[in-house]
Coordinates of C-alpha atoms in Angstrom, one line a residue:
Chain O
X4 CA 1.3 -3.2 1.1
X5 CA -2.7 -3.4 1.2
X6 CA -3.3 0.4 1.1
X7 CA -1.7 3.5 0.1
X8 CA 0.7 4.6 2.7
X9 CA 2.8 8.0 3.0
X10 CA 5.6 8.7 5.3
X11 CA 6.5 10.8 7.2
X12 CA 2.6 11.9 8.4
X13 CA 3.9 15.5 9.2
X14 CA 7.1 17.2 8.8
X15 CA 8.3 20.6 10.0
X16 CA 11.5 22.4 7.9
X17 CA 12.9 25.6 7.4
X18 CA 12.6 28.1 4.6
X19 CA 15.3 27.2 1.8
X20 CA 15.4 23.7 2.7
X21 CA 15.1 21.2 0.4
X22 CA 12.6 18.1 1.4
X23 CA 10.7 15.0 0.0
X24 CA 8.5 12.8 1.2
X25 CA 7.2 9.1 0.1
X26 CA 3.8 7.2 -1.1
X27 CA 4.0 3.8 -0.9
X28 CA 1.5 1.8 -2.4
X29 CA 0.6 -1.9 -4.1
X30 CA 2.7 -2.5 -7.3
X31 CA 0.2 -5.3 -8.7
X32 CA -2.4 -3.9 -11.1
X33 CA -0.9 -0.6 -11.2
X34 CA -2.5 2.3 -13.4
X35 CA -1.6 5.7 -12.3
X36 CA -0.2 7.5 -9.3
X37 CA -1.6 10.9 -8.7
X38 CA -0.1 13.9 -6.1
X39 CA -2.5 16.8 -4.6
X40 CA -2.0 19.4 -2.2
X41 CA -4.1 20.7 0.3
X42 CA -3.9 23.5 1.4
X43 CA -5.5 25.0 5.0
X44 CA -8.8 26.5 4.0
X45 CA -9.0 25.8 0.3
X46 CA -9.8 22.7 -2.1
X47 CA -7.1 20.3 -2.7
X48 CA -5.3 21.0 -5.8
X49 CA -4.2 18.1 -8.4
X50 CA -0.5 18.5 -9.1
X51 CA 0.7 15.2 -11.1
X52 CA -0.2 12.5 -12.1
X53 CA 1.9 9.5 -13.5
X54 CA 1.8 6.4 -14.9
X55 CA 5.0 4.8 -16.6
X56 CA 8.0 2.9 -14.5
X57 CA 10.6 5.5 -13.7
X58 CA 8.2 8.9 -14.7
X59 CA 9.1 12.5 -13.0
X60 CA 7.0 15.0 -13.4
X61 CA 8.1 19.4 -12.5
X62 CA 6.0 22.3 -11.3
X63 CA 8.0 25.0 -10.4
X64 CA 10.2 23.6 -7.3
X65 CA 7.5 20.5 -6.7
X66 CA 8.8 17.2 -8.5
X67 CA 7.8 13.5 -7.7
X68 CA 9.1 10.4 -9.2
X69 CA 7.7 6.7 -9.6
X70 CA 8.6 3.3 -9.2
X71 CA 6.4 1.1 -10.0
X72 CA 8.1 -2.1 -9.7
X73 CA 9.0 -1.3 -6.0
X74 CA 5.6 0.4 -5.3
X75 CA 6.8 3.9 -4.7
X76 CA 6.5 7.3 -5.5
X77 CA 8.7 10.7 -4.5
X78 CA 7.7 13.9 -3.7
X79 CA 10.3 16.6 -3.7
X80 CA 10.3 20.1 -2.9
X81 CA 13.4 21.8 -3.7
X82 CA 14.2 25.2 -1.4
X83 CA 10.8 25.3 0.7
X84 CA 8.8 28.0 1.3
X85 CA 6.1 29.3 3.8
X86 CA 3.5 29.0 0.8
X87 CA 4.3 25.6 0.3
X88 CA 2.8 24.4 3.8
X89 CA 0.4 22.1 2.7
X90 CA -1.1 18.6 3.6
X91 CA 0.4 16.1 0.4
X92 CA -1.9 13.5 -0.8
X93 CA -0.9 11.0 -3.0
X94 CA -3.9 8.0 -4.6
X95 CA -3.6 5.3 -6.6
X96 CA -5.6 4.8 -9.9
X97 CA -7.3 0.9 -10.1
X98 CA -7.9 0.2 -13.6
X99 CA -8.1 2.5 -16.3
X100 CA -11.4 3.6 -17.2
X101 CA -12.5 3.2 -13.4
X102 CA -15.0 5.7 -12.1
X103 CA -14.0 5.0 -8.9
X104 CA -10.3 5.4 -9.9
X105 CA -8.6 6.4 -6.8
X106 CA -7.4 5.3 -3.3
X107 CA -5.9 8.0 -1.1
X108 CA -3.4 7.5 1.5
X109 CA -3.4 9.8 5.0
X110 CA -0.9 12.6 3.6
X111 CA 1.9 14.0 4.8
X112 CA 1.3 17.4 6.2
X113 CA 4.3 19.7 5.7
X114 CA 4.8 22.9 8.0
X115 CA 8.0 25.5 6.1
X116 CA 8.8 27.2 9.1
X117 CA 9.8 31.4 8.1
Chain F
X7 CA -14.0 28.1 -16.8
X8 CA -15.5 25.1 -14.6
X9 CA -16.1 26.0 -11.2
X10 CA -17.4 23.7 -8.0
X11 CA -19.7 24.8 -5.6
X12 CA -20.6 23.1 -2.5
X13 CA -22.6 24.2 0.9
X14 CA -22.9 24.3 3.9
X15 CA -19.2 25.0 5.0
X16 CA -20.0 24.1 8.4
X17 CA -22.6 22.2 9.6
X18 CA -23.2 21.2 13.6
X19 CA -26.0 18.7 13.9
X20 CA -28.0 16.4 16.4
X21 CA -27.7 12.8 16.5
X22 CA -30.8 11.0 14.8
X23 CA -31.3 14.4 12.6
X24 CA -31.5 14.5 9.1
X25 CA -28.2 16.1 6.3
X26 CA -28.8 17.5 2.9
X27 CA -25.3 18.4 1.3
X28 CA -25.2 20.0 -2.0
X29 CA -22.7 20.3 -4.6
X30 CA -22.9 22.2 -7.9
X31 CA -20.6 22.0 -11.0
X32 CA -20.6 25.0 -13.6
X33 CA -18.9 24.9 -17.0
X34 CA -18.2 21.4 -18.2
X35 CA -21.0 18.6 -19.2
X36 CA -21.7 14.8 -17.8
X37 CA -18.8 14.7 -15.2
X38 CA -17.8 12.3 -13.0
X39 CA -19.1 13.1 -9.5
X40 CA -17.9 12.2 -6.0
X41 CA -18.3 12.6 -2.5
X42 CA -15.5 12.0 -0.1
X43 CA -15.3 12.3 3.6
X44 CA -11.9 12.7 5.8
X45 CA -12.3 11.4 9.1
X46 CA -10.0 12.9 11.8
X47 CA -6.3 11.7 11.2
X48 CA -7.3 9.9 8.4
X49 CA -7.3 10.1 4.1
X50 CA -10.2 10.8 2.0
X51 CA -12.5 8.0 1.7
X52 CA -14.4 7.9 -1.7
X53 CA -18.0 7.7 -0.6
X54 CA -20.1 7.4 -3.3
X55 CA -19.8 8.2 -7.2
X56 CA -22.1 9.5 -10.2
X57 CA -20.8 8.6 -14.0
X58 CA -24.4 10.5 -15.1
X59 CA -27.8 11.5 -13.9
X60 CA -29.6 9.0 -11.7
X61 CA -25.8 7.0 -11.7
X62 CA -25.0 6.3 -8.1
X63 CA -22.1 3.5 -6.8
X64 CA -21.5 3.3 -3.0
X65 CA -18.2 2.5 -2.2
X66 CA -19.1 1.7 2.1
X67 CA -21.9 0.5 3.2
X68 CA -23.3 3.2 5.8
X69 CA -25.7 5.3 7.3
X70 CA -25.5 8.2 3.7
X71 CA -27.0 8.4 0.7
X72 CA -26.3 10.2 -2.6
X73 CA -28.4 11.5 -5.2
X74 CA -27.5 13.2 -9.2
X75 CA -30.8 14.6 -9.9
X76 CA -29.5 17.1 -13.0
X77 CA -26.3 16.1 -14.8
X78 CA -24.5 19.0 -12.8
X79 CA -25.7 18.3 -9.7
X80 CA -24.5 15.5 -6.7
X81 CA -26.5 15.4 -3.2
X82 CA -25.1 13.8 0.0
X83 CA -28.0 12.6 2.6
X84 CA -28.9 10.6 5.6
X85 CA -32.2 10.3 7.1
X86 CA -30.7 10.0 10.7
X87 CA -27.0 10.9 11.7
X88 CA -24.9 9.3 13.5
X89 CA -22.2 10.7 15.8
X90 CA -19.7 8.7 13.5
X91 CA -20.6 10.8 10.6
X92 CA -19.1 13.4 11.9
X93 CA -15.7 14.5 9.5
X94 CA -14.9 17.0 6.9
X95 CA -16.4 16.3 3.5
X96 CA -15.5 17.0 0.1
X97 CA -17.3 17.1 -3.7
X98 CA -15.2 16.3 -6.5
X99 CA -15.7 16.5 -10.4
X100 CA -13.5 14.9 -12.8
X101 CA -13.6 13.9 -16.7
X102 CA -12.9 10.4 -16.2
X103 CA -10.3 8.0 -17.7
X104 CA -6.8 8.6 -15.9
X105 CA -7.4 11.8 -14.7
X106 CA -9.3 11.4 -11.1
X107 CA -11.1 14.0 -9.6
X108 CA -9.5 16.5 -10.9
X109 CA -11.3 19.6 -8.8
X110 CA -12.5 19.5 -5.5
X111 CA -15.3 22.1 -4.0
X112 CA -14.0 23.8 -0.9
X113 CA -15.7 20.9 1.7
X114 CA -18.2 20.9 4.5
X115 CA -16.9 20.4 8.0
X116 CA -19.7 17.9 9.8
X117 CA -20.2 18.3 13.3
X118 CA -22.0 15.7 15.3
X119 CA -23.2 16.4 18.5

């Protein structure tokens, strides 16, 4: 994997379900993994970030995990809501101490149907 | 509290005409700057970044420019726009080391026609 990839680009569920999606990205030279979410309208809003093999990091009913061995992080959301309708972006750091720090993948835009 | 402030929210402009996008940060000293565009369907694509005052790394080569003038201050240009320019773009802040940008301004939505 060249870039940072996420899967699936846009997903559609009802209220109460529980859904994740991935970030896939290179597992050489790995420093951190970081999730955001954008919402329509406003500024995207950091959530986690992570750096260790096998990490998982909560916020409320958000949680994301990391592999970094397989190049692969986790996010899940556990009984969706409206509210949560948001584009997900997940970036990889490049070295630490990088000003440049981060490449983004596409996002997976999530629609919680009422 | 920090806060981010960036304008125009929407801009439409001709081909060949000049941009000025200006991005203020309030509450925190010497951040780390960016400028990131999202082209339709597409991520965010670091631009440029500012570690300090007159600090500037491109990331693309392209038709933009950016500029740091006060410490608290990052300034997107371009003499003459090109319909390819067109996109949504965002200011970030962040304090560096592992963190990222860690707040993002509300973004301009670029319009070429």
């Amino acid at each position: 994997i060249l870039n940072v990839e996420q899967s699936p680009q846009s997903l559609h569920v009802q209220e109460g379900d529980s859904t994740n999606f991935t970030c896939s990205f290179p597992s050489s030279n790995f420093y951190a993994l970081h999730w955001y979410r954008w919402e329509t309208a406003k500024s995207p809003e950091a959530l986690f970030v992570m750096t260790l093999n096998g990490d998982e990091k909560k916020k409320g009913r958000i949680s994301a995990t990391l592999n970094t061995k397989e190049g692969y992080s986790y996010l899940y959301i556990k009984g969706s809501q409206p509210e949560d309708s948001a584009t997900y972006l997940c970036a990889r750091s490049l070295k630490p101490g990088s000003a440049r720090q981060l490449t983004f993948g596409s996002g997976t835009q999530l629609t919680v149907l009422p | 509290s920090q806060t981010i402030h960036q304008w125009p929210a929407t801009l439409v402009q001709p081909v060949g005409s000049p941009l000025s996008l200006e991005c203020t940060v309030e509450g925190t000293s010497n951040p780390n700057l960016y400028w990131y565009r999202q082209a339709a369907g597409r991520g965010l694509q670091l631009l440029f970044y500012s570690v300090g005052i007159g600090q500037i790394s491109s990331e693309v080569p392209q038709n933009l420019s950016a500029s740091r003038p006060q410490d608290r201050q990052f300034i997107l240009s371009s003499k003459k726009l090109l319909l390819s320019d067109s996109g949504f773009y965002l200011c970030a802040w962040g304090t560096g080391g592992i963190m990222g940008p860690q707040h993002f301004g509300d973004g301009t939505r670029l319009s070429i026609l």
